[in-house]
Coordinates of C-alpha atoms in Angstrom, one line a residue:
Chain A
A7 CA 12.1 127.9 -30.7
Q8 CA 13.2 128.1 -27.2
S9 CA 11.1 129.9 -24.6
V10 CA 10.8 130.4 -20.9
T11 CA 7.6 131.0 -18.8
Q12 CA 7.5 132.5 -15.4
P13 CA 3.9 132.4 -14.5
D14 CA 4.1 134.6 -11.4
I15 CA 4.5 138.3 -12.2
H16 CA 4.7 139.3 -8.5
I17 CA 5.0 137.4 -5.3
T18 CA 4.9 138.7 -1.7
V19 CA 6.2 136.7 1.2
S20 CA 6.9 137.4 4.8
E21 CA 10.5 137.6 6.0
G22 CA 11.6 134.2 7.2
A23 CA 9.0 132.3 5.1
S24 CA 9.9 129.9 2.4
L25 CA 10.0 130.8 -1.2
E26 CA 9.4 129.0 -4.5
L27 CA 9.6 130.8 -7.9
R28 CA 8.3 128.9 -10.9
C29 CA 10.0 128.5 -14.2
N30 CA 9.0 126.4 -17.2
Y31 CA 11.0 126.1 -20.3
S32 CA 10.7 124.9 -23.8
Y33 CA 13.8 123.6 -25.6
G34 CA 14.3 120.9 -28.2
A35 CA 17.5 119.4 -26.8
T36 CA 19.4 119.3 -23.5
P37 CA 18.9 122.7 -21.9
Y38 CA 21.3 124.9 -20.0
L39 CA 19.2 126.7 -17.3
F40 CA 20.0 129.7 -15.2
W41 CA 18.5 131.9 -12.6
Y42 CA 19.5 135.6 -12.4
V43 CA 18.6 138.2 -9.8
Q44 CA 18.3 141.9 -10.4
S45 CA 18.2 144.4 -7.6
P46 CA 16.6 147.8 -8.3
G47 CA 18.7 149.9 -10.7
Q48 CA 21.3 147.2 -11.2
G49 CA 22.3 144.7 -13.8
L50 CA 21.6 141.0 -13.5
Q51 CA 23.6 138.7 -11.2
L52 CA 23.8 135.0 -11.6
L53 CA 22.3 133.0 -8.8
L54 CA 22.8 129.5 -10.1
K55 CA 23.0 127.4 -13.2
Y56 CA 22.3 123.8 -14.3
F57 CA 24.3 122.2 -17.1
S58 CA 24.3 118.5 -16.2
G59 CA 24.6 116.0 -13.4
D60 CA 22.8 116.4 -10.1
T61 CA 19.4 117.9 -10.8
L62 CA 19.4 119.9 -7.5
V63 CA 21.8 122.8 -7.8
Q64 CA 22.9 125.1 -5.1
G65 CA 23.5 128.8 -5.7
I66 CA 24.6 131.9 -3.9
K67 CA 22.6 133.6 -1.1
G68 CA 21.1 130.3 0.0
F69 CA 19.1 129.7 -3.1
E70 CA 18.7 126.3 -4.8
A71 CA 16.8 125.1 -7.9
E72 CA 15.7 121.7 -9.1
F73 CA 15.7 120.6 -12.7
K74 CA 12.8 118.3 -13.6
R75 CA 13.0 117.2 -17.2
S76 CA 9.6 115.5 -17.2
Q77 CA 7.9 118.7 -16.2
S78 CA 10.2 121.0 -18.1
S79 CA 10.7 123.0 -15.0
F80 CA 13.5 124.7 -13.1
N81 CA 12.0 126.2 -10.0
L82 CA 13.9 128.3 -7.6
R83 CA 13.6 127.8 -3.8
K84 CA 14.9 129.3 -0.6
P85 CA 13.9 128.0 2.8
S86 CA 13.9 131.3 4.6
V87 CA 13.9 134.7 2.8
H88 CA 15.6 137.8 4.1
W89 CA 14.5 141.4 3.4
S90 CA 17.5 141.8 1.1
D91 CA 16.1 139.1 -1.2
A92 CA 13.5 141.6 -2.5
A93 CA 14.4 141.9 -6.2
E94 CA 13.3 140.7 -9.6
Y95 CA 14.2 137.2 -10.6
F96 CA 14.7 135.9 -14.1
C97 CA 14.9 132.4 -15.4
A98 CA 16.7 131.7 -18.6
V99 CA 17.4 128.8 -21.0
G100 CA 20.2 128.2 -23.5
G101 CA 21.4 125.3 -25.5
S102 CA 24.4 123.0 -25.1
N103 CA 26.0 124.9 -28.0
F104 CA 25.5 128.0 -26.0
G105 CA 28.8 129.3 -27.0
N106 CA 27.5 131.0 -30.0
E107 CA 23.8 130.9 -29.3
K108 CA 21.5 133.3 -27.5
L109 CA 20.1 132.9 -24.0
T110 CA 16.3 133.3 -23.8
F111 CA 14.9 134.9 -20.6
G112 CA 11.5 134.8 -19.0
T113 CA 9.5 137.9 -18.2
G114 CA 10.6 137.9 -14.6
T115 CA 9.0 137.6 -11.1
R116 CA 9.1 140.5 -8.8
L117 CA 9.6 139.5 -5.1
T118 CA 8.4 141.7 -2.3
I119 CA 9.3 140.9 1.3
I120 CA 7.1 142.0 4.1
P121 CA 8.4 142.3 7.7
Chain D
D27 CA 35.9 139.2 -11.5
V28 CA 34.7 139.9 -15.0
K29 CA 33.6 143.4 -15.3
V30 CA 31.2 144.7 -17.9
T31 CA 31.0 148.5 -17.9
Q32 CA 28.3 150.5 -19.5
S33 CA 29.6 154.1 -19.5
S34 CA 26.2 155.9 -19.5
R35 CA 23.8 154.9 -16.7
Y36 CA 21.2 157.5 -17.6
L37 CA 20.6 159.3 -20.8
V38 CA 17.9 161.6 -22.0
K39 CA 17.6 162.2 -25.8
R40 CA 15.2 163.8 -28.2
T41 CA 13.3 162.1 -30.9
G42 CA 15.4 161.8 -34.0
E43 CA 18.8 162.0 -32.3
K44 CA 21.5 159.5 -32.9
V45 CA 22.3 157.6 -29.7
F46 CA 25.4 155.6 -28.9
L47 CA 25.5 153.2 -26.0
E48 CA 28.9 151.9 -25.1
C49 CA 29.9 148.6 -23.4
V50 CA 33.3 147.5 -22.5
Q51 CA 34.4 144.2 -20.9
D52 CA 37.8 143.4 -19.5
M53 CA 38.1 139.6 -19.6
D54 CA 38.8 138.9 -23.2
H55 CA 35.3 137.5 -23.8
E56 CA 34.5 136.5 -27.4
N57 CA 30.8 137.0 -27.2
M58 CA 28.9 140.2 -26.4
F59 CA 25.2 140.9 -26.2
W60 CA 22.8 143.8 -26.1
Y61 CA 19.4 143.2 -24.4
R62 CA 16.5 145.5 -23.9
Q63 CA 14.5 145.2 -20.7
D64 CA 10.9 146.4 -20.4
P65 CA 8.4 145.8 -17.6
G66 CA 6.3 142.7 -18.2
L67 CA 8.4 141.7 -21.2
G68 CA 11.6 140.6 -19.5
L69 CA 14.9 140.8 -21.5
R70 CA 14.8 140.7 -25.2
L71 CA 17.9 140.2 -27.3
I72 CA 18.6 143.0 -29.8
Y73 CA 22.0 142.0 -31.3
F74 CA 24.9 139.8 -30.3
S75 CA 28.5 139.4 -31.6
Y76 CA 30.7 136.4 -31.3
D77 CA 33.8 138.0 -32.7
V78 CA 35.3 141.3 -33.8
K79 CA 33.4 142.8 -36.7
M80 CA 30.8 139.9 -36.5
K81 CA 27.2 140.5 -35.5
E82 CA 24.0 138.6 -35.4
K83 CA 20.4 139.8 -35.1
G84 CA 18.5 138.9 -32.1
D85 CA 14.8 139.0 -31.6
I86 CA 14.2 142.7 -31.9
P87 CA 16.9 144.3 -34.1
E88 CA 14.7 146.8 -35.9
G89 CA 15.7 150.4 -35.2
Y90 CA 19.1 149.4 -33.9
S91 CA 22.6 148.7 -35.2
V92 CA 25.8 147.6 -33.5
S93 CA 29.5 148.0 -33.9
R94 CA 32.3 145.8 -32.7
E95 CA 35.7 147.1 -33.9
K96 CA 37.6 145.8 -30.9
K97 CA 37.1 142.6 -28.9
E98 CA 36.4 144.4 -25.6
R99 CA 33.9 147.0 -26.9
F100 CA 30.4 146.5 -28.2
S101 CA 28.4 149.6 -29.1
L102 CA 24.6 149.8 -29.7
I103 CA 23.5 152.5 -32.0
L104 CA 20.0 154.1 -32.4
E105 CA 20.3 155.9 -35.7
S106 CA 17.2 158.0 -35.1
A107 CA 15.8 157.6 -31.6
S108 CA 12.1 157.2 -31.1
T109 CA 9.9 157.4 -28.0
N110 CA 9.2 153.6 -28.2
Q111 CA 12.9 153.0 -27.6
T112 CA 12.7 154.4 -24.1
S113 CA 13.9 151.5 -22.1
M114 CA 16.7 149.9 -20.0
Y115 CA 19.5 148.5 -22.1
L116 CA 21.7 145.8 -20.7
C117 CA 25.0 144.7 -22.1
A118 CA 26.5 141.3 -21.4
S119 CA 29.5 139.2 -22.3
K120 CA 30.7 135.6 -22.1
T121 CA 33.3 133.3 -23.4
G122 CA 32.7 131.5 -26.7
G123 CA 32.6 127.9 -27.6
T124 CA 30.5 125.1 -26.2
G125 CA 30.1 124.2 -22.5
A126 CA 29.5 125.9 -19.3
N127 CA 29.5 129.5 -20.2
V128 CA 27.8 132.2 -18.2
L129 CA 26.7 135.7 -19.1
T130 CA 28.0 138.6 -17.1
F131 CA 26.0 141.7 -17.2
G132 CA 26.7 145.4 -16.9
A133 CA 24.7 147.7 -14.7
G134 CA 22.5 148.9 -17.5
S135 CA 21.8 152.1 -19.3
R136 CA 18.4 153.7 -18.9
L137 CA 17.5 155.7 -22.0
T138 CA 14.6 158.1 -22.1
V139 CA 13.6 159.5 -25.5
L140 CA 11.4 162.6 -25.4

């Protein structure tokens, strides 16, 4: 069965500092990987996705993530966070036959930004 | 942009009431999903549908049913609401088939059952 682990429940960083959010997945075949962000009281917005090709993917809002097959990881990074990045972040995994399969989400990491 | 609309943002219901949560998408997506979101548990899939009148159970279908009579509309039904169904409910949709398909979410419906 597919699964996603986000080991950090809550992370606090200073504005302007770098950020890395961890994500480990379990999937028996080639995974499709996603990062979503949820601002308070809102639905989820896609930050970036990995399907194939270059293992470093760029997303919106200056985020990037790197797929490492050997470590089953897909960590999210940003070189310099802004106060508006405070939100909850979800990693998710789906299969290459994702068309009619479900997407499995991690439990989320809440990001707090301090001035 | 794809738009997924959940008509009720906040609902308060009493134990035993029948509850309908409506979701409409405007981009002719084949697949629609209902997730439940709880603190510390992330998003858990309740039901999904890959075609009109088709439905598949997700990870936590107990206590819920769904209806998809039209392609653009996917309804979640709580036949007899209970307090443990107090939660945030998120609807999502995507195109079907294989390949690079992405979920688009609605803003969520926060349900409180008293």
